[in-house]
mmCIF file of C-alpha atoms and ligand atoms in Angstrom:
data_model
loop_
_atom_site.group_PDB
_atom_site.id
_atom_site.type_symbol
_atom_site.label_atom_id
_atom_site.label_comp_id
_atom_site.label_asym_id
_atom_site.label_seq_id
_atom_site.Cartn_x
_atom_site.Cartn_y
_atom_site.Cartn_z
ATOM 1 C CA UNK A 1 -15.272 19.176 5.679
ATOM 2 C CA UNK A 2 -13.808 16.813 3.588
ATOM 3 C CA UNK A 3 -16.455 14.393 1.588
ATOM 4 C CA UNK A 4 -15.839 11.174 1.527
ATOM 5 C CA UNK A 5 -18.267 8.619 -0.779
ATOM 6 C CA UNK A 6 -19.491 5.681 0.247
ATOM 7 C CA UNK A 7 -21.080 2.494 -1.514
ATOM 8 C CA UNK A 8 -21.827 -0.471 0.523
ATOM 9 C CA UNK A 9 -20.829 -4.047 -1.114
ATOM 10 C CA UNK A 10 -18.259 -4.726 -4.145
ATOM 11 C CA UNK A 11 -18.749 -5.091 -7.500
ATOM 12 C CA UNK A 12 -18.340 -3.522 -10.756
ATOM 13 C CA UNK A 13 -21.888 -2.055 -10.774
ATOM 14 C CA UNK A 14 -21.850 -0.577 -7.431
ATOM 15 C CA UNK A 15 -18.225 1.075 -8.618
ATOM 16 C CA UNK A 16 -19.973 2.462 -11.536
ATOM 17 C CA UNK A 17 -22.385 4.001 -9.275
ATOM 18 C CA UNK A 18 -20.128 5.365 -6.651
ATOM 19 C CA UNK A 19 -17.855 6.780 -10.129
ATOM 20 C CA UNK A 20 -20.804 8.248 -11.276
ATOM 21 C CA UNK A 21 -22.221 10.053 -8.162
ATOM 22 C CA UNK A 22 -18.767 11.942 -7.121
ATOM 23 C CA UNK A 23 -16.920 14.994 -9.486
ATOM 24 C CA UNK A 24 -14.595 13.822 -11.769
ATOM 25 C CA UNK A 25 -13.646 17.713 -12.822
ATOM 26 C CA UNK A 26 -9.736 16.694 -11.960
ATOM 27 C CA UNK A 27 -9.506 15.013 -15.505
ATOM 28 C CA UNK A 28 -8.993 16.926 -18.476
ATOM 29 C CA UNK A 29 -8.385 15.562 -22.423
ATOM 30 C CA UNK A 30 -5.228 13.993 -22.942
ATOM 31 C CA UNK A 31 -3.956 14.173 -18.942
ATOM 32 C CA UNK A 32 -1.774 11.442 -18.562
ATOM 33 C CA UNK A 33 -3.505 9.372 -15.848
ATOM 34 C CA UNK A 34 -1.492 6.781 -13.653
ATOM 35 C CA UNK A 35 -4.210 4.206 -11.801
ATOM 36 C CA UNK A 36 -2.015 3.181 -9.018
ATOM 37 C CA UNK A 37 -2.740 -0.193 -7.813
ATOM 38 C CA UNK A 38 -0.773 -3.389 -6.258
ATOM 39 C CA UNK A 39 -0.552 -6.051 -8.827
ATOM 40 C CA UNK A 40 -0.765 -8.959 -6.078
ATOM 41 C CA UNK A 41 2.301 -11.383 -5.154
ATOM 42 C CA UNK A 42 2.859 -14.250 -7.065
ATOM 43 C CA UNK A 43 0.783 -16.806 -4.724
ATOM 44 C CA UNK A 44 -1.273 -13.901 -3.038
ATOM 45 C CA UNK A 45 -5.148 -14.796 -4.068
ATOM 46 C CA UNK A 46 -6.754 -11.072 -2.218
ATOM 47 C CA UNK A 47 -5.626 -8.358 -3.795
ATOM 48 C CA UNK A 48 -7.879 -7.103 -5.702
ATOM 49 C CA UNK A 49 -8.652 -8.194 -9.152
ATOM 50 C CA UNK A 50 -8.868 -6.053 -12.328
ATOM 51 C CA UNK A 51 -12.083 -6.884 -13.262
ATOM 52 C CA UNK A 52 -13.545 -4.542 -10.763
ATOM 53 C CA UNK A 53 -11.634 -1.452 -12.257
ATOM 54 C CA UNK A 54 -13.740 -1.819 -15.399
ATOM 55 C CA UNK A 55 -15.723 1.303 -14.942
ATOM 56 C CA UNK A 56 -13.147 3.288 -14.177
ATOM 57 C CA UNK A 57 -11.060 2.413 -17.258
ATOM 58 C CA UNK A 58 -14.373 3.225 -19.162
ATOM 59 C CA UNK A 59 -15.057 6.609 -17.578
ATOM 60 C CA UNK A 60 -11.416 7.272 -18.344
ATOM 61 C CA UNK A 61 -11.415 6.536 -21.825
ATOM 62 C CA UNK A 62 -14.816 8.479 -22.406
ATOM 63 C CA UNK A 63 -12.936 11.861 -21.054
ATOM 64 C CA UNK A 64 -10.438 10.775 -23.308
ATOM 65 C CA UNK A 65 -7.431 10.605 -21.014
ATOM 66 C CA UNK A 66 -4.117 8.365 -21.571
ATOM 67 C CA UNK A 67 -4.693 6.152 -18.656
ATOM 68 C CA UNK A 68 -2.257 3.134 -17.387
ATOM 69 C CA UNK A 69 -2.157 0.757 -14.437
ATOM 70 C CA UNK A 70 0.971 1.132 -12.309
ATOM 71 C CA UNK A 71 3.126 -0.514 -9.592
ATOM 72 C CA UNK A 72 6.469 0.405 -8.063
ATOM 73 C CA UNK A 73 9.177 -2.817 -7.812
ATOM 74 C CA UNK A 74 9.568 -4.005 -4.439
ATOM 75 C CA UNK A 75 13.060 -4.266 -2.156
ATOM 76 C CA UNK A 76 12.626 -7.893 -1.454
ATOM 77 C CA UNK A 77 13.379 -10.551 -3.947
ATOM 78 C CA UNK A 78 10.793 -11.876 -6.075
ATOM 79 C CA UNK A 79 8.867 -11.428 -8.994
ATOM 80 C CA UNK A 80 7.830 -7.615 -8.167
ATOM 81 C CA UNK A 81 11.422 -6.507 -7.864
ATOM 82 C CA UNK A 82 11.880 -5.482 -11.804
ATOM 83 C CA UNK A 83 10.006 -4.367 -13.975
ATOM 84 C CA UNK A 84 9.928 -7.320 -16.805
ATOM 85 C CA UNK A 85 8.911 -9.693 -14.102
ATOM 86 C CA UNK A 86 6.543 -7.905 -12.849
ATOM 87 C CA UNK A 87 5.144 -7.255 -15.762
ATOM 88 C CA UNK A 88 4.579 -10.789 -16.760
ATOM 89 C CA UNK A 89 3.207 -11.191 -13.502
ATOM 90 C CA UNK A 90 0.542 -8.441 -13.637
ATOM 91 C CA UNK A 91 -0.554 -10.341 -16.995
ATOM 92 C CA UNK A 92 -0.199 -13.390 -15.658
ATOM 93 C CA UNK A 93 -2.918 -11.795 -13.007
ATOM 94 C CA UNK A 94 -4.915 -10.418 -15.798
ATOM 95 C CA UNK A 95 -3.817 -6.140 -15.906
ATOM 96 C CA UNK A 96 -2.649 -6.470 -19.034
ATOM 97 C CA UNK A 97 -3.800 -4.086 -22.200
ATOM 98 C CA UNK A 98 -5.168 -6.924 -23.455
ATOM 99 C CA UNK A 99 -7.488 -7.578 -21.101
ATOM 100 C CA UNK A 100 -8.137 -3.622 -19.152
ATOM 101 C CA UNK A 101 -7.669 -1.705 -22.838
ATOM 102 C CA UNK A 102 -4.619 0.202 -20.739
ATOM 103 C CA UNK A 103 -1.028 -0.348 -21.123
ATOM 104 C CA UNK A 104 0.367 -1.790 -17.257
ATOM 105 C CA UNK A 105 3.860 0.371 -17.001
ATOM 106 C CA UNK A 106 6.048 -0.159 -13.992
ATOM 107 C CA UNK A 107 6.329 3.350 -12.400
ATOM 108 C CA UNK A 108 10.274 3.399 -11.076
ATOM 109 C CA UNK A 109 11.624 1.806 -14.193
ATOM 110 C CA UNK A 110 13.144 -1.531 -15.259
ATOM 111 C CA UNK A 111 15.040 -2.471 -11.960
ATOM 112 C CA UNK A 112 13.309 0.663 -9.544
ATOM 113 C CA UNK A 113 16.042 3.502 -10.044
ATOM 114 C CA UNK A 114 13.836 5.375 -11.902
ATOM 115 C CA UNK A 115 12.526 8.413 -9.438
ATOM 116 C CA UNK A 116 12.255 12.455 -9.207
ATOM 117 C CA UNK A 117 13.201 14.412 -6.094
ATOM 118 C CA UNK A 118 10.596 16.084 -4.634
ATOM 119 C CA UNK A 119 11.070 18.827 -1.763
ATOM 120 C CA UNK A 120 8.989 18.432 1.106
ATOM 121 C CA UNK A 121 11.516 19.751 3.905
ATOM 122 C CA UNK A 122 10.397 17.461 6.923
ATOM 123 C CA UNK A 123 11.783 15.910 10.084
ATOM 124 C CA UNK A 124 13.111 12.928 8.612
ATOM 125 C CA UNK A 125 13.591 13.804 4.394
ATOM 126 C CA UNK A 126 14.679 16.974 2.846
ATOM 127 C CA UNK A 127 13.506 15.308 -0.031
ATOM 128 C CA UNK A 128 11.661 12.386 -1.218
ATOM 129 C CA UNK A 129 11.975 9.849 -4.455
ATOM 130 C CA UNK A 130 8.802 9.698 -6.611
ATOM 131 C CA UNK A 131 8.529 7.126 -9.096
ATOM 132 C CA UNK A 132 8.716 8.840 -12.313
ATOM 133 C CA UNK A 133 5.801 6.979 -13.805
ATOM 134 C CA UNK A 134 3.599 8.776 -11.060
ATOM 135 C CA UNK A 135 5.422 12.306 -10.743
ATOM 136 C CA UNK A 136 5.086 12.869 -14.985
ATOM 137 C CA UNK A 137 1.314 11.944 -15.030
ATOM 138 C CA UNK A 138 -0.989 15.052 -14.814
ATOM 139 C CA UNK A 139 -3.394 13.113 -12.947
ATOM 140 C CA UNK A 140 -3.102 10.197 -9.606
ATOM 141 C CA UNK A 141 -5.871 7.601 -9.171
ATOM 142 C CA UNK A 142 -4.962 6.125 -5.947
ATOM 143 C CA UNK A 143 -6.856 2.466 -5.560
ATOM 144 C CA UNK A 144 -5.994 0.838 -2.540
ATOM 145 C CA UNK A 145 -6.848 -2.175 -0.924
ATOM 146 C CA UNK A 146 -7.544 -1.516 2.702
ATOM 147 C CA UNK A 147 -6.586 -4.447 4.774
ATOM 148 C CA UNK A 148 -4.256 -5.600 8.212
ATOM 149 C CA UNK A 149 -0.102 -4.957 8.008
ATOM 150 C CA UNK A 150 2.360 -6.049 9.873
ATOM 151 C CA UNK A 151 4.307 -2.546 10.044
ATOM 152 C CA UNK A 152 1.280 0.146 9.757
ATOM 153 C CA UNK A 153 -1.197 -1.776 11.668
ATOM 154 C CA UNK A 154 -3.445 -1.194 8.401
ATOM 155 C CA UNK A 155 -2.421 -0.808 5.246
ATOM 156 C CA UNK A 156 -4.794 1.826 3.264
ATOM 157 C CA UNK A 157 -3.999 4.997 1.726
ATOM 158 C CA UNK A 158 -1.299 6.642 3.552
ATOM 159 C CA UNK A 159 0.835 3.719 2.607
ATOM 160 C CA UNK A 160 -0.115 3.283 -0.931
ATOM 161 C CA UNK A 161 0.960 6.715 -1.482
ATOM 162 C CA UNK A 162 4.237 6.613 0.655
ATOM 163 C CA UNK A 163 5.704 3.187 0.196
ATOM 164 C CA UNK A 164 3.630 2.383 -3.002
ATOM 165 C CA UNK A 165 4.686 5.798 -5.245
ATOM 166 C CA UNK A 166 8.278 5.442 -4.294
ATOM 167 C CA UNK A 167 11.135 4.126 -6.060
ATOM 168 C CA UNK A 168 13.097 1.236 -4.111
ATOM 169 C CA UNK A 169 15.501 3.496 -3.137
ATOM 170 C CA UNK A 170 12.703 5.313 -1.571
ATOM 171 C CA UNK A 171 11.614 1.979 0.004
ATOM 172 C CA UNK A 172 15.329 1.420 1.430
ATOM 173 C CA UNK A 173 14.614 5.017 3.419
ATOM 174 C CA UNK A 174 11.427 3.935 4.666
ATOM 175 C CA UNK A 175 12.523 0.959 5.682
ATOM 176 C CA UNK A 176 16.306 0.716 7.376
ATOM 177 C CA UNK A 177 15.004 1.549 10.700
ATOM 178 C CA UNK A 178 13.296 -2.260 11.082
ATOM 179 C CA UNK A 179 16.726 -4.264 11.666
ATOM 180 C CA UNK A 180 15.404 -7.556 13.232
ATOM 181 C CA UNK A 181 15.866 -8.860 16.628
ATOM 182 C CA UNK A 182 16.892 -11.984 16.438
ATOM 183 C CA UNK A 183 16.598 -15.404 18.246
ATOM 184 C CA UNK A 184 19.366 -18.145 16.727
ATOM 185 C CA UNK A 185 18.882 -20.605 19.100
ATOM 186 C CA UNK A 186 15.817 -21.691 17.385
ATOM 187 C CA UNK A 187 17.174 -21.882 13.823
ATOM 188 C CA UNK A 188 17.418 -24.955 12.094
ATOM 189 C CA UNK A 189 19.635 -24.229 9.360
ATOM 190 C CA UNK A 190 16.944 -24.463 6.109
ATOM 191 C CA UNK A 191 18.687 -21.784 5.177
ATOM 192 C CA UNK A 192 15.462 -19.758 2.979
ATOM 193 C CA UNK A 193 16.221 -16.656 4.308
ATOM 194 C CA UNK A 194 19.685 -16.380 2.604
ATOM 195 C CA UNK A 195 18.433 -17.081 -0.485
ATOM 196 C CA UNK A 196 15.928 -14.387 -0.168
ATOM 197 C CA UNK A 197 17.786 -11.526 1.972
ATOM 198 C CA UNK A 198 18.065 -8.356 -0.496
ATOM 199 C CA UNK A 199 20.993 -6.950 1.519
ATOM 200 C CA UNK A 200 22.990 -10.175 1.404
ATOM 201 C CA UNK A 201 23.122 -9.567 5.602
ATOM 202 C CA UNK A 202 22.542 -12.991 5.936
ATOM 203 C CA UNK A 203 25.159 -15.958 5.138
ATOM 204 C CA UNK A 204 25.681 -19.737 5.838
ATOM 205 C CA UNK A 205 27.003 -21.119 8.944
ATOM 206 C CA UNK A 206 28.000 -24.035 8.015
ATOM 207 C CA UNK A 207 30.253 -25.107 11.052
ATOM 208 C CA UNK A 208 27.737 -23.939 13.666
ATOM 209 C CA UNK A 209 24.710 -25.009 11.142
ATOM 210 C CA UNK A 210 22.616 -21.811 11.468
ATOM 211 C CA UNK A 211 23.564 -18.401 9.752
ATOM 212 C CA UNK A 212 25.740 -15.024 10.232
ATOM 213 C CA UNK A 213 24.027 -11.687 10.491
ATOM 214 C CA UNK A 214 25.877 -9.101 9.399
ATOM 215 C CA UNK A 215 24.005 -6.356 10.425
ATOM 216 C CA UNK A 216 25.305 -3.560 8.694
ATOM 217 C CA UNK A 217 24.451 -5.281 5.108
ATOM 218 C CA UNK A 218 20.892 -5.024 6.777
ATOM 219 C CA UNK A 219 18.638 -2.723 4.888
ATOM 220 C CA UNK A 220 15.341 -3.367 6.863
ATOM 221 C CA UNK A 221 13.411 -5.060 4.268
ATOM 222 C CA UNK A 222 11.750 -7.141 6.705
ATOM 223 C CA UNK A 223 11.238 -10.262 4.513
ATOM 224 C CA UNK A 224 13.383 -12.518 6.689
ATOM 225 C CA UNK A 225 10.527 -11.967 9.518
ATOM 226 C CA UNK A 226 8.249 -13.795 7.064
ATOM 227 C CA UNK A 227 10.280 -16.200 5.611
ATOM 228 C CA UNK A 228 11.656 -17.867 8.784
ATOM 229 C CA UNK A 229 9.406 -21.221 9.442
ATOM 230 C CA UNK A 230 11.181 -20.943 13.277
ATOM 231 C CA UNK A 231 10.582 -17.370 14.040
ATOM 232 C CA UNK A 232 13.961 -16.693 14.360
ATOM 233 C CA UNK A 233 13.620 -13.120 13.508
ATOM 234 C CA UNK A 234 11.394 -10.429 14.867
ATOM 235 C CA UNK A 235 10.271 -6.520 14.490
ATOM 236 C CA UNK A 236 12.137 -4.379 17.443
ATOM 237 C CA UNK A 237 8.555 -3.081 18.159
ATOM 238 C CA UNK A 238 9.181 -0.144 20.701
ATOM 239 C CA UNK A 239 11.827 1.976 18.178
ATOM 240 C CA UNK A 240 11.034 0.887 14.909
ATOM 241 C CA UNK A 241 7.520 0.730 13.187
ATOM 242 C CA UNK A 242 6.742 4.428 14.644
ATOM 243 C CA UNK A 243 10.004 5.444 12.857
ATOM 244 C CA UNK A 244 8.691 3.507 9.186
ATOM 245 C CA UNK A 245 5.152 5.229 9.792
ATOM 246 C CA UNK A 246 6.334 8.845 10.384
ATOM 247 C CA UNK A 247 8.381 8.340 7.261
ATOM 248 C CA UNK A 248 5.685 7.119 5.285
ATOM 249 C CA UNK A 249 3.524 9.595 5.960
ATOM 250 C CA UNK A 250 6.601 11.900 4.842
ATOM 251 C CA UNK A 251 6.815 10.344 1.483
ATOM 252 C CA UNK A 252 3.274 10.242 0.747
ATOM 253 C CA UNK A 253 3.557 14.459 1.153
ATOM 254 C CA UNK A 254 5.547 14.305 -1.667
ATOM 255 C CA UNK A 255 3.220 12.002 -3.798
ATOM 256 C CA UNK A 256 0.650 14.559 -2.892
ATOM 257 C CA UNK A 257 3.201 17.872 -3.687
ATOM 258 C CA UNK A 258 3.970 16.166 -7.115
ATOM 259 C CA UNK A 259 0.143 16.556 -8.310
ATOM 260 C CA UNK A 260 -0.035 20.238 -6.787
ATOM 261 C CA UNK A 261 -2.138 22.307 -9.424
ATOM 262 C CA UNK A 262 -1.583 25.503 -9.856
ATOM 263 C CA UNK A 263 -4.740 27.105 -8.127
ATOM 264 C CA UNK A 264 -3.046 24.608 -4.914
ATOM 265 C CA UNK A 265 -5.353 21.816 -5.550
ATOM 266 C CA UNK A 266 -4.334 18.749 -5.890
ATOM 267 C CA UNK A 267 -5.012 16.226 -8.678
ATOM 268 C CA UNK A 268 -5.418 12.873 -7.010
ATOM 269 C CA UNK A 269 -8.730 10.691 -6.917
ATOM 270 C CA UNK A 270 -8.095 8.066 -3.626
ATOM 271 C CA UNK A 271 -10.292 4.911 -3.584
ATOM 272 C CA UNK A 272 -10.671 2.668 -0.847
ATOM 273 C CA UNK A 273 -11.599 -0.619 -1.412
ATOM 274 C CA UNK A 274 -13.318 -2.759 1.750
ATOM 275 C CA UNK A 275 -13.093 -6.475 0.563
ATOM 276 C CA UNK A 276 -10.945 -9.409 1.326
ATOM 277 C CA UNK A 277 -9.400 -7.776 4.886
ATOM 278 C CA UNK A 278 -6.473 -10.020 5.464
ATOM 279 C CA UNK A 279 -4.189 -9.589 8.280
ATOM 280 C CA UNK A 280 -1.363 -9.655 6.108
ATOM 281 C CA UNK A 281 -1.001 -7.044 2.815
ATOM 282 C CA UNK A 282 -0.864 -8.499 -0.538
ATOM 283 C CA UNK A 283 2.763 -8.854 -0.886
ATOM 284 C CA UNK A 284 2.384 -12.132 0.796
ATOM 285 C CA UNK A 285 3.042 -15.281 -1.606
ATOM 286 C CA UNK A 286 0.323 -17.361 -0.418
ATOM 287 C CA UNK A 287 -3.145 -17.302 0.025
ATOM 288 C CA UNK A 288 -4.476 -15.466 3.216
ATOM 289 C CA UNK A 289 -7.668 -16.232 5.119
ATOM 290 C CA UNK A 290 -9.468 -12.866 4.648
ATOM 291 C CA UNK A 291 -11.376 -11.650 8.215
ATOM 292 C CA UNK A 292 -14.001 -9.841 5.982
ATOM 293 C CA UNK A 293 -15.145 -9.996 2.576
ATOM 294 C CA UNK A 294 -17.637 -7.617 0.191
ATOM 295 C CA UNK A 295 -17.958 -4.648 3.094
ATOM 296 C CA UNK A 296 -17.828 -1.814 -0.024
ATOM 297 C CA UNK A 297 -15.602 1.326 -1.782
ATOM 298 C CA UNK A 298 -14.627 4.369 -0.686
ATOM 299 C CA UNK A 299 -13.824 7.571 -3.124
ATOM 300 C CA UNK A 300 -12.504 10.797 -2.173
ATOM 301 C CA UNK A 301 -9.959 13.484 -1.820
ATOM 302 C CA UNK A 302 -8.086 13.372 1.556
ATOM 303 C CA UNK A 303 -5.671 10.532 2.015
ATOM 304 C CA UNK A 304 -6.028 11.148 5.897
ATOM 305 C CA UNK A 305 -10.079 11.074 5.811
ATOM 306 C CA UNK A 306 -10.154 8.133 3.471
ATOM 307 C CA UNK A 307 -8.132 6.280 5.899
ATOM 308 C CA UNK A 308 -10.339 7.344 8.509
ATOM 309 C CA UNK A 309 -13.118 6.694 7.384
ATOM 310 C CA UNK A 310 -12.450 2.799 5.832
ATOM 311 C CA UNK A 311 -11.049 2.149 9.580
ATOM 312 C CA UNK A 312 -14.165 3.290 11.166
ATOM 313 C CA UNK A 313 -16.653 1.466 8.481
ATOM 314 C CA UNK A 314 -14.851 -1.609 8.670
ATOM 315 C CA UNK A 315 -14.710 -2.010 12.378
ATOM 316 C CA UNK A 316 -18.309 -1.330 12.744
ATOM 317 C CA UNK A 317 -18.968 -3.836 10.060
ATOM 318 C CA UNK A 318 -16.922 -6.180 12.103
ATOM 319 C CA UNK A 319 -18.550 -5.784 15.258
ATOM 320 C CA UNK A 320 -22.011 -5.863 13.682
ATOM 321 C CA UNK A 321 -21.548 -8.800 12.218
ATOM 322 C CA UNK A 322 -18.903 -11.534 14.964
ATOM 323 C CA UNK A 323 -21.637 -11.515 17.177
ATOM 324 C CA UNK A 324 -19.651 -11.114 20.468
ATOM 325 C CA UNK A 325 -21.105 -7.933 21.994
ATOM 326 C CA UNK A 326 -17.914 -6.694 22.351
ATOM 327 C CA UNK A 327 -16.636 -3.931 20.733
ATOM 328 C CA UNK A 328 -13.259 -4.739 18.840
ATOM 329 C CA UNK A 329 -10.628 -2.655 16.779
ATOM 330 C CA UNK A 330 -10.184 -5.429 14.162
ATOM 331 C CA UNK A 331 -6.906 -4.671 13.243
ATOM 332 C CA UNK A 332 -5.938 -4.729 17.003
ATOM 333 C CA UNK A 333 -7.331 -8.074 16.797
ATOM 334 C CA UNK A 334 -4.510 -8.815 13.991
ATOM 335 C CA UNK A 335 -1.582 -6.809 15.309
ATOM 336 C CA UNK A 336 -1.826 -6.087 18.894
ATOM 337 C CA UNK A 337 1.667 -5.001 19.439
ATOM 338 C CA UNK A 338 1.276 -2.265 16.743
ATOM 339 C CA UNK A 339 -0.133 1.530 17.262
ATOM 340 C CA UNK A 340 -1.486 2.237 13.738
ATOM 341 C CA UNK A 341 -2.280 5.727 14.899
ATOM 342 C CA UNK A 342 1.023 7.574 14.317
ATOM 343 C CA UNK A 343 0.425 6.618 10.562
ATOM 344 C CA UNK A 344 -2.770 8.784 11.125
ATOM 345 C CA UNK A 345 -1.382 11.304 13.594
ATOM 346 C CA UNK A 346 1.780 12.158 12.128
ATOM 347 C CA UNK A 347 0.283 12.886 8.283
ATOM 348 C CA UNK A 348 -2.268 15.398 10.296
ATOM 349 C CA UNK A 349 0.476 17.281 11.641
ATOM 350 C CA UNK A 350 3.108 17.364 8.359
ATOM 351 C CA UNK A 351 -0.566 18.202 6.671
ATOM 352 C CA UNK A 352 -0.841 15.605 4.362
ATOM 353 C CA UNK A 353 -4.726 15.829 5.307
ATOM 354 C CA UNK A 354 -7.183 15.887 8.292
ATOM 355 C CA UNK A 355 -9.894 13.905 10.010
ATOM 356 C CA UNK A 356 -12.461 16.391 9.110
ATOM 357 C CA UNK A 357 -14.860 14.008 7.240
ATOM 358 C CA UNK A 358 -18.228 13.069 6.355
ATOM 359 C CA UNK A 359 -19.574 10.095 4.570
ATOM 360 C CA UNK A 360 -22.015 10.849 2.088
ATOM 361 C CA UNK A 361 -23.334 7.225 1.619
ATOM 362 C CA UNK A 362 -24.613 6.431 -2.323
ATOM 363 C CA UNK A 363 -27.570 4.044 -2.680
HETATM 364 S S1 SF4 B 401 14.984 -19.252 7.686
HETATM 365 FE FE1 SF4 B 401 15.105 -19.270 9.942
HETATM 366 S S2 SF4 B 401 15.457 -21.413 10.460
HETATM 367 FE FE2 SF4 B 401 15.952 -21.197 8.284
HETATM 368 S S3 SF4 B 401 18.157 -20.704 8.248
HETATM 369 FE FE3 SF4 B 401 17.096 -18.758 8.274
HETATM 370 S S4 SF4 B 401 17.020 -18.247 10.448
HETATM 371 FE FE4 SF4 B 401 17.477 -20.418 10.350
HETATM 372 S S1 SF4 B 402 18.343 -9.482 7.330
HETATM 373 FE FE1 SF4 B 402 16.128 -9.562 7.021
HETATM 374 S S2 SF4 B 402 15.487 -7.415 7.219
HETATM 375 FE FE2 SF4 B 402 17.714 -7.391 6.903
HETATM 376 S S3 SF4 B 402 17.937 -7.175 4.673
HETATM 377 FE FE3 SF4 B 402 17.988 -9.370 5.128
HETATM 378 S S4 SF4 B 402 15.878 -10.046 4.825
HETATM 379 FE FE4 SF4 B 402 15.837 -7.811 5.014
#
């Protein structure tokens, strides 16, 4: 039975509490230690901030380990996509060594071709891309924020592992089964999304004033979907997001593999963290209205049960507290087209991890 710890509310003293109440025994002097976390888009205002990683950072330096922050660049366009602007935009949202006391380094390189093969021998990969950042470090501290997506249903674990530890040509796998449906009688030629497309698959119509889709420049990136004030582009729902999900789950066995010890344990410490539940993940460039704010953090050892678990606190905390007497699956609420579960049932059966949980709750 896995264990899975449990503090209610977030702050930087109930962290401390949670770190101190569950084994740290994965650490040892000098392990290279990469803190995976999401930096937050330029815009985005919930991901999480830094400040609450402060006893972590503190526990890490008293077992004297050489611990960093660390992000993968993204497919899309924007600030994330290398690592220099990223960089300055992790400062600019306050992980810098400066302010943490660890250096930020940008796990898949300067522009995300940095990676290491990793054999996992599944249905969809032979082999998947870790960023090197992650695969060299002796030790993975996965901190993820747990909130709505618009491909996994929720975003938590699973995909902070699988999409958030790969390189971008890792994300370009995941990924280039989403090719958008797509609806041109409602464009009005603003032409954003072919400044933005990462595949150049979309091009000015200038003649007909709306664009060209060249679909085999498409790479699945899905930003268009987002971009588009007129909706003109949408997910094919029934083949593609169980495709992305099965993959992820895929990649995230190799995160796992890469941190195999030799006695087959594996050195990764997995936080959840239950605050500022958006519908949308934090690679949106705006503000989003969160659902739920200040529920509390997770720690513990299975990726699957972790995941589990922060679905089944946060839905009770949502239907304890909207008043409606109804029960709800809050991120059904956000995505009702999307079946989150083959995220969940997929990394059972590839053995990423299991449902076999139990919360042990620290007061
Ligand atoms: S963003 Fe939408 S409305 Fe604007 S050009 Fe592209 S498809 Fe047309
Ligand atoms: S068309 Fe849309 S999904 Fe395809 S690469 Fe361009 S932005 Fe990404």
């Amino acid at each position: 039975m896995n264990k899975i710890y449990f503090i209610k509310t977030v702050s930087k003293e109930t962290f401390e509490k949670l770190i101190s109440n569950i084994p740290m025994n994965i650490f040892s002097k000098n392990d290279f230690v990469a803190i995976k976390t999401h930096f937050g888009e330029e815009g985005n205002t919930e991901y999480i901030k830094p400040d609450l990683f402060r006893p972590l950072i503190k526990k890490l330096y008293k077992l004297k380990t050489n611990a960093f922050f660390t992000d993968t660049n993204t497919i899309y366009s924007g600030k994330r996509s290398n690592a220099i602007t990223h960089l300055k935009l992790a400062q600019q949202h306050s992980f810098s060594q400066e302010k943490m006391g660890v250096p930020i380094i940008i796990a898949d390189g300067l522009k995300g071709n940095d990676y290491v093969e990793v054999e996992i021998n599944q249905k969809y990969f032979k082999t998947v891309k870790v960023a090197s950042y992650i695969y060299y470090s002796n030790v993975l501290i996965c901190l993820s924020h747990f909130k709505g997506h618009m491909i996994f249903g929720f975003g938590g674990t699973i995909k902070n592992l699988g999409m958030g530890c790969t390189s971008r040509q890792g994300k370009f796998l995941l990924h280039n089964s989403l090719k958008p449906n797509l609806k041109l009688e409602r464009c009005i030629a603003c032409y954003i999304c072919t400044k933005y497309c990462p595949g150049n698959a979309l091009t000015i119509n200038c003649e007909l004033k709306t664009i060209n889709f060249i679909q085999s420049n498409c790479i699945g990136c899905g930003e268009c979907i987002h971009l588009c004030p007129k909706k003109v582009f949408s997910i094919p729902w029934d083949l593609s997001y169980k495709e992305v999900q099965e993959k992820t789950a895929e990649y995230a066995l190799g995160v796992v593999k890469s941190k195999e010890n030799k006695d087959s344990n594996y050195k990764i410490l997995y936080f959840s963290i239950l605050d500022n539940i958006t519908k949308d993940c934090d690679c949106m460039n705006n503000p989003q209205p969160s659902k739920l704010k200040n529920i509390g953090i997770l720690a513990g050892f299975d990726p699957v049960s972790i995941d589990y678990a922060s679905l089944k606190i946060v839905n009770e905390y949502y239907n304890r507290t909207n008043h409606n007497n109804i029960k709800e699956d809050l991120f059904k609420t956000f995505w009702p087209e999307i079946d989150y579960s083959y995220q969940l049932e997929y990394a059972k059966k590839i053995g990423l991890g299991n449902d076999k949980y139990e919360i042990i709750e620290i007061k």
